GROMACS .gro file of C-alpha atoms in nm:
model
  290
    1LEU     CA    1  12.107   6.484  10.391
    2ARG     CA    2  12.267   6.733  10.628
    3ILE     CA    3  12.362   6.452  10.866
    4ASN     CA    4  12.535   6.271  10.579
    5LEU     CA    5  12.714   6.590  10.482
    6GLU     CA    6  12.846   6.645  10.832
    7LYS     CA    7  12.949   6.280  10.858
    8ASP     CA    8  13.089   6.192  10.514
    9GLY     CA    9  13.170   6.534  10.364
   10ASN     CA   10  13.026   6.710  10.059
   11ASP     CA   11  13.227   6.550   9.779
   12PHE     CA   12  12.919   6.380   9.631
   13LEU     CA   13  12.761   6.726   9.576
   14SER     CA   14  13.059   6.870   9.389
   15SER     CA   15  12.931   6.782   9.040
   16ILE     CA   16  12.562   6.877   9.073
   17GLU     CA   17  12.448   7.048   8.752
   18ILE     CA   18  12.073   7.104   8.808
   19VAL     CA   19  11.895   7.186   9.136
   20VAL     CA   20  11.516   7.209   9.157
   21LEU     CA   21  11.368   7.343   9.482
   22ASP     CA   22  10.998   7.275   9.436
   23ASN     CA   23  10.736   7.403   9.684
   24ALA     CA   24  11.008   7.603   9.857
   25GLU     CA   25  10.754   7.768  10.086
   26HIS     CA   26  10.702   7.442  10.274
   27PHE     CA   27  11.063   7.448  10.394
   28LEU     CA   28  10.980   7.771  10.578
   29MET     CA   29  10.751   7.568  10.803
   30LYS     CA   30  11.037   7.331  10.885
   31ASN     CA   31  11.398   7.447  10.910
   32MET     CA   32  11.528   7.669  10.634
   33ASP     CA   33  11.880   7.653  10.781
   34HIS     CA   34  11.913   7.296  10.654
   35VAL     CA   35  11.835   7.409  10.299
   36SER     CA   36  12.085   7.695  10.321
   37TYR     CA   37  12.348   7.457  10.456
   38ILE     CA   38  12.300   7.219  10.162
   39PHE     CA   39  12.325   7.504   9.911
   40GLU     CA   40  12.648   7.619  10.075
   41ASN     CA   41  12.795   7.272  10.017
   42LEU     CA   42  12.699   7.248   9.650
   43ASN     CA   43  12.974   7.249   9.385
   44ASN     CA   44  13.265   7.283   9.624
   45MET     CA   45  13.605   7.136   9.544
   46PRO     CA   46  13.615   6.769   9.655
   47GLU     CA   47  13.864   6.671   9.923
   48ASP     CA   48  13.950   6.339   9.752
   49TYR     CA   49  13.981   6.221   9.392
   50HIS     CA   50  13.770   5.906   9.449
   51ASP     CA   51  13.949   5.726   9.159
   52ALA     CA   52  13.819   5.986   8.912
   53ASP     CA   53  13.979   6.037   8.572
   54ILE     CA   54  14.103   6.396   8.591
   55SER     CA   55  14.135   6.417   8.213
   56ARG     CA   56  13.756   6.385   8.183
   57VAL     CA   57  13.674   6.651   8.440
   58ARG     CA   58  13.557   6.980   8.298
   59LEU     CA   59  13.795   7.273   8.329
   60THR     CA   60  13.532   7.485   8.502
   61HIS     CA   61  13.508   7.226   8.779
   62LEU     CA   62  13.885   7.213   8.820
   63ASN     CA   63  13.891   7.592   8.853
   64ASN     CA   64  13.622   7.577   9.124
   65GLN     CA   65  13.370   7.751   8.897
   66ALA     CA   66  13.111   7.474   8.880
   67LYS     CA   67  12.860   7.676   9.083
   68PHE     CA   68  12.852   7.941   8.808
   69TYR     CA   69  12.733   7.680   8.557
   70ARG     CA   70  12.475   7.510   8.778
   71GLN     CA   71  12.109   7.561   8.685
   72THR     CA   72  11.895   7.638   8.989
   73ILE     CA   73  11.514   7.643   8.971
   74MET     CA   74  11.311   7.762   9.271
   75LEU     CA   75  10.933   7.738   9.279
   76SER     CA   76  10.740   7.896   9.564
   77GLU     CA   77  10.379   7.986   9.633
   78VAL     CA   78  10.480   8.289   9.840
   79VAL     CA   79  10.748   8.557   9.822
   80ASN     CA   80  10.960   8.553  10.135
   81VAL     CA   81  11.281   8.716  10.255
   82GLU     CA   82  11.454   8.384  10.326
   83ILE     CA   83  11.369   8.238   9.985
   84ASN     CA   84  11.470   8.563   9.820
   85SER     CA   85  11.802   8.558  10.006
   86LEU     CA   86  11.867   8.201   9.893
   87PHE     CA   87  11.786   8.300   9.535
   88ASN     CA   88  12.026   8.596   9.548
   89ALA     CA   89  12.304   8.368   9.673
   90CYS     CA   90  12.276   8.151   9.361
   91LEU     CA   91  12.496   8.268   9.071
   92ASN     CA   92  12.515   8.171   8.706
   93HIS     CA   93  12.735   8.294   8.424
   94ALA     CA   94  12.425   8.342   8.203
   95GLY     CA   95  12.239   8.550   8.461
   96LYS     CA   96  11.913   8.484   8.643
   97VAL     CA   97  11.540   8.547   8.605
   98LYS     CA   98  11.282   8.609   8.879
   99LEU     CA   99  10.908   8.593   8.815
  100LEU     CA  100  10.688   8.747   9.085
  101PRO     CA  101  10.311   8.710   9.127
  102TYR     CA  102  10.083   9.000   9.040
  103THR     CA  103   9.974   9.182   9.358
  104GLY     CA  104   9.828   9.495   9.204
  105GLY     CA  105   9.473   9.425   9.321
  106ASN     CA  106   9.322   9.456   9.665
  107GLY     CA  107   9.508   9.162   9.814
  108ILE     CA  108   9.362   8.863   9.990
  109VAL     CA  109   9.187   9.086  10.245
  110ALA     CA  110   8.923   9.153   9.979
  111ASN     CA  111   8.824   8.785   9.987
  112VAL     CA  112   8.731   8.784  10.356
  113GLY     CA  113   8.365   8.691  10.387
  114PRO     CA  114   8.243   8.877  10.699
  115ASN     CA  115   8.237   9.256  10.695
  116LEU     CA  116   8.515   9.304  10.949
  117ARG     CA  117   8.732   9.589  11.063
  118HIS     CA  118   9.089   9.523  10.951
  119ILE     CA  119   9.332   9.734  11.153
  120PHE     CA  120   9.694   9.750  11.039
  121GLN     CA  121   9.935   9.893  11.294
  122ARG     CA  122  10.284   9.988  11.182
  123VAL     CA  123  10.556   9.926  11.438
  124ASP     CA  124  10.846  10.166  11.398
  125CYS     CA  125  11.180   9.989  11.371
  126ASP     CA  126  11.492  10.118  11.195
  127ASP     CA  127  11.722   9.820  11.252
  128ILE     CA  128  11.623   9.480  11.120
  129THR     CA  129  11.834   9.310  11.388
  130GLU     CA  130  11.606   9.466  11.652
  131LEU     CA  131  11.286   9.370  11.475
  132SER     CA  132  11.177   9.109  11.729
  133ASP     CA  133  11.247   9.343  12.024
  134CYS     CA  134  11.058   9.633  11.867
  135ARG     CA  135  10.752   9.420  11.799
  136PHE     CA  136  10.755   9.271  12.150
  137LYS     CA  137  10.795   9.615  12.306
  138TYR     CA  138  10.496   9.750  12.115
  139PHE     CA  139  10.285   9.451  12.213
  140THR     CA  140  10.364   9.473  12.583
  141GLU     CA  141  10.355   9.852  12.618
  142HIS     CA  142  10.076   9.951  12.380
  143LEU     CA  143   9.859   9.669  12.248
  144TYR     CA  144   9.827   9.459  12.562
  145PRO     CA  145   9.721   9.750  12.791
  146LEU     CA  146   9.464   9.855  12.529
  147LEU     CA  147   9.310   9.509  12.516
  148LYS     CA  148   9.304   9.475  12.893
  149SER     CA  149   9.144   9.814  12.943
  150ASP     CA  150   8.856   9.705  12.717
  151LEU     CA  151   8.822   9.377  12.910
  152GLU     CA  152   8.850   9.191  12.583
  153LYS     CA  153   8.769   8.819  12.577
  154GLY     CA  154   8.789   8.578  12.288
  155VAL     CA  155   9.125   8.721  12.180
  156CYS     CA  156   9.335   8.493  11.959
  157ILE     CA  157   9.699   8.587  11.898
  158VAL     CA  158   9.868   8.428  11.595
  159VAL     CA  159  10.249   8.435  11.612
  160PRO     CA  160  10.443   8.321  11.302
  161SER     CA  161  10.780   8.267  11.473
  162TYR     CA  162  10.816   8.010  11.749
  163PHE     CA  163  11.078   8.226  11.925
  164ASP     CA  164  10.836   8.520  11.936
  165TYR     CA  165  10.566   8.279  12.051
  166VAL     CA  166  10.778   8.181  12.351
  167ARG     CA  167  10.828   8.547  12.446
  168VAL     CA  168  10.459   8.625  12.422
  169ARG     CA  169  10.366   8.308  12.611
  170ASN     CA  170  10.606   8.385  12.896
  171PHE     CA  171  10.477   8.743  12.915
  172LEU     CA  172  10.117   8.623  12.943
  173ARG     CA  173  10.217   8.368  13.203
  174MET     CA  174  10.341   8.651  13.423
  175ARG     CA  175  10.012   8.834  13.371
  176ARG     CA  176   9.827   8.515  13.462
  177LYS     CA  177  10.020   8.491  13.788
  178ASN     CA  178   9.902   8.843  13.864
  179ARG     CA  179   9.547   8.724  13.787
  180GLU     CA  180   9.506   8.973  13.507
  181LEU     CA  181   9.383   8.714  13.257
  182THR     CA  182   9.363   8.345  13.170
  183PHE     CA  183   9.483   8.199  12.842
  184VAL     CA  184   9.558   7.877  12.655
  185GLN     CA  185   9.839   7.801  12.414
  186CYS     CA  186   9.883   7.576  12.112
  187CYS     CA  187  10.194   7.525  11.904
  188GLU     CA  188  10.333   7.264  11.666
  189TYR     CA  189  10.465   7.065  11.964
  190SER     CA  190  10.131   7.052  12.152
  191LYS     CA  191   9.980   6.707  12.199
  192GLY     CA  192   9.636   6.623  12.064
  193ALA     CA  193   9.465   6.599  12.403
  194ASN     CA  194   9.604   6.936  12.512
  195VAL     CA  195   9.492   7.096  12.186
  196THR     CA  196   9.138   6.963  12.226
  197ARG     CA  197   9.118   7.085  12.584
  198SER     CA  198   9.257   7.428  12.496
  199ARG     CA  199   9.016   7.479  12.205
  200SER     CA  200   8.720   7.378  12.420
  201ASN     CA  201   8.817   7.605  12.711
  202PHE     CA  202   8.864   7.898  12.474
  203PHE     CA  203   8.533   7.843  12.294
  204HIS     CA  204   8.333   7.807  12.618
  205ARG     CA  205   8.506   8.116  12.766
  206LYS     CA  206   8.675   7.923  13.045
  207ARG     CA  207   8.988   8.097  12.922
  208ASP     CA  208   9.005   8.456  12.797
  209TRP     CA  209   9.281   8.445  12.536
  210MET     CA  210   9.449   8.197  12.307
  211VAL     CA  211   9.802   8.203  12.161
  212VAL     CA  212   9.890   7.989  11.858
  213THR     CA  213  10.178   7.963  11.613
  214GLU     CA  214  10.157   7.974  11.236
  215ARG     CA  215  10.308   7.626  11.217
  216PHE     CA  216  10.032   7.494  11.443
  217HIS     CA  217   9.775   7.599  11.185
  218TYR     CA  218   9.991   7.482  10.895
  219PHE     CA  219  10.026   7.127  11.026
  220ASN     CA  220   9.678   7.085  11.179
  221ARG     CA  221   9.432   7.320  11.002
  222TYR     CA  222   9.202   7.342  11.303
  223LYS     CA  223   8.911   7.583  11.291
  224ILE     CA  224   8.937   7.791  11.609
  225ARG     CA  225   8.587   7.880  11.728
  226GLY     CA  226   8.498   8.164  11.961
  227ILE     CA  227   8.733   8.433  11.828
  228ASN     CA  228   8.606   8.788  11.879
  229LYS     CA  229   8.932   8.972  11.815
  230LEU     CA  230   9.211   8.831  11.603
  231ILE     CA  231   9.567   8.957  11.657
  232PHE     CA  232   9.841   8.887  11.405
  233TYR     CA  233  10.160   8.947  11.602
  234ASN     CA  234  10.324   8.958  11.263
  235LEU     CA  235  10.165   8.908  10.923
  236PRO     CA  236  10.166   8.538  10.832
  237ILE     CA  237  10.404   8.393  10.575
  238PHE     CA  238  10.110   8.233  10.395
  239PRO     CA  239   9.849   8.500  10.308
  240THR     CA  240   9.579   8.232  10.287
  241MET     CA  241   9.618   8.189  10.663
  242TYR     CA  242   9.496   8.547  10.711
  243LEU     CA  243   9.189   8.457  10.507
  244GLU     CA  244   9.121   8.129  10.689
  245TYR     CA  245   9.140   8.285  11.035
  246ALA     CA  246   8.947   8.601  10.945
  247ASN     CA  247   8.661   8.399  10.796
  248THR     CA  248   8.598   8.235  11.135
  249LEU     CA  249   8.502   8.571  11.292
  250SER     CA  250   8.151   8.713  11.311
  251THR     CA  251   8.062   9.054  11.168
  252THR     CA  252   8.120   9.213  11.510
  253GLY     CA  253   8.480   9.092  11.521
  254SER     CA  254   8.796   9.272  11.417
  255VAL     CA  255   9.148   9.189  11.304
  256ILE     CA  256   9.459   9.373  11.425
  257SER     CA  257   9.782   9.311  11.232
  258LEU     CA  258  10.124   9.439  11.339
  259PHE     CA  259  10.378   9.507  11.066
  260THR     CA  260  10.703   9.692  11.005
  261LYS     CA  261  10.862   9.844  10.698
  262PHE     CA  262  11.060   9.521  10.660
  263ASP     CA  263  10.742   9.312  10.611
  264VAL     CA  264  10.674   9.433  10.257
  265TYR     CA  265  10.625   9.090  10.099
  266GLU     CA  266  10.374   8.972  10.360
  267LEU     CA  267  10.186   9.302  10.369
  268GLU     CA  268  10.168   9.325   9.990
  269ALA     CA  269  10.012   8.979   9.967
  270VAL     CA  270   9.741   9.074  10.218
  271VAL     CA  271   9.640   9.426  10.109
  272GLY     CA  272   9.782   9.460   9.756
  273ARG     CA  273  10.076   9.656   9.622
  274GLU     CA  274   9.920  10.004   9.614
  275MET     CA  275   9.779   9.986   9.964
  276CYS     CA  276  10.104   9.837  10.089
  277GLU     CA  277  10.297  10.143   9.971
  278LYS     CA  278  10.048  10.372  10.144
  279LEU     CA  279  10.071  10.185  10.473
  280ILE     CA  280  10.451  10.179  10.467
  281LEU     CA  281  10.505  10.543  10.366
  282SER     CA  282  10.213  10.708  10.546
  283GLU     CA  283  10.281  10.943  10.834
  284LYS     CA  284  10.004  10.769  11.025
  285SER     CA  285  10.097  10.441  11.187
  286ASN     CA  286   9.741  10.312  11.230
  287HIS     CA  287   9.507  10.230  10.941
  288MET     CA  288   9.166  10.064  10.928
  289LEU     CA  289   9.015   9.891  10.627
  290CYS     CA  290   8.648   9.791  10.615
   0.00000   0.00000   0.00000
């Protein structure tokens, strides 16, 4: 659709009256920019008449107010900043309604089977534009030295963003050149043979660490065996992913999750609303739930 828009223009979207974005969370695992681009081209003034009878065109459309009369319905399994931003950009003369899921309980962490230690580490960051840099700085300067000092093996790092995944992967490659550790990597672009080899090497301890993306799990749903310590570089977009990974650990394992004050939606889905407020506002930056 975007290719057609860039090639033929957006005139055919000028008279859209109802838009239904069903399963909006799945677009987060693809490219949300395409969805935003399409919404930006909805209900704009056409560049050509296309033999239309102007006398039958509504006055609101002639005044470039069609977008204020369009009905937009968004359905999503998760609450996310990008979906929320898209919702806020939609306007209607009659107003809008948002229904949010109830998160007043203990969150999805209460459904984890094994009795694990769940460590939530707040990363201080005051500027959302520096969020990626703050998280990477904490990982390289604090978390990585701690894991190496304990000679940890069986460490699996789950990175939601592919761009953050590339930074972490390149950092670990430099450590591998210095012979500090060995690791394998799997992302949504990894081929099947490479994935099989990486999973086997990690399970049989031929490699110490493993780095995967959230999209890799979303598209493949592999069960990663051999995890002793699970690291969420950032809390996953889908809270069920936290549950699926944590349930693969034994009772001696632990989960470390990095979060910032900007990750309220993801944190709330994992630990519940009340605990989320405590973790965000607490003077302590490190919390452990058992």
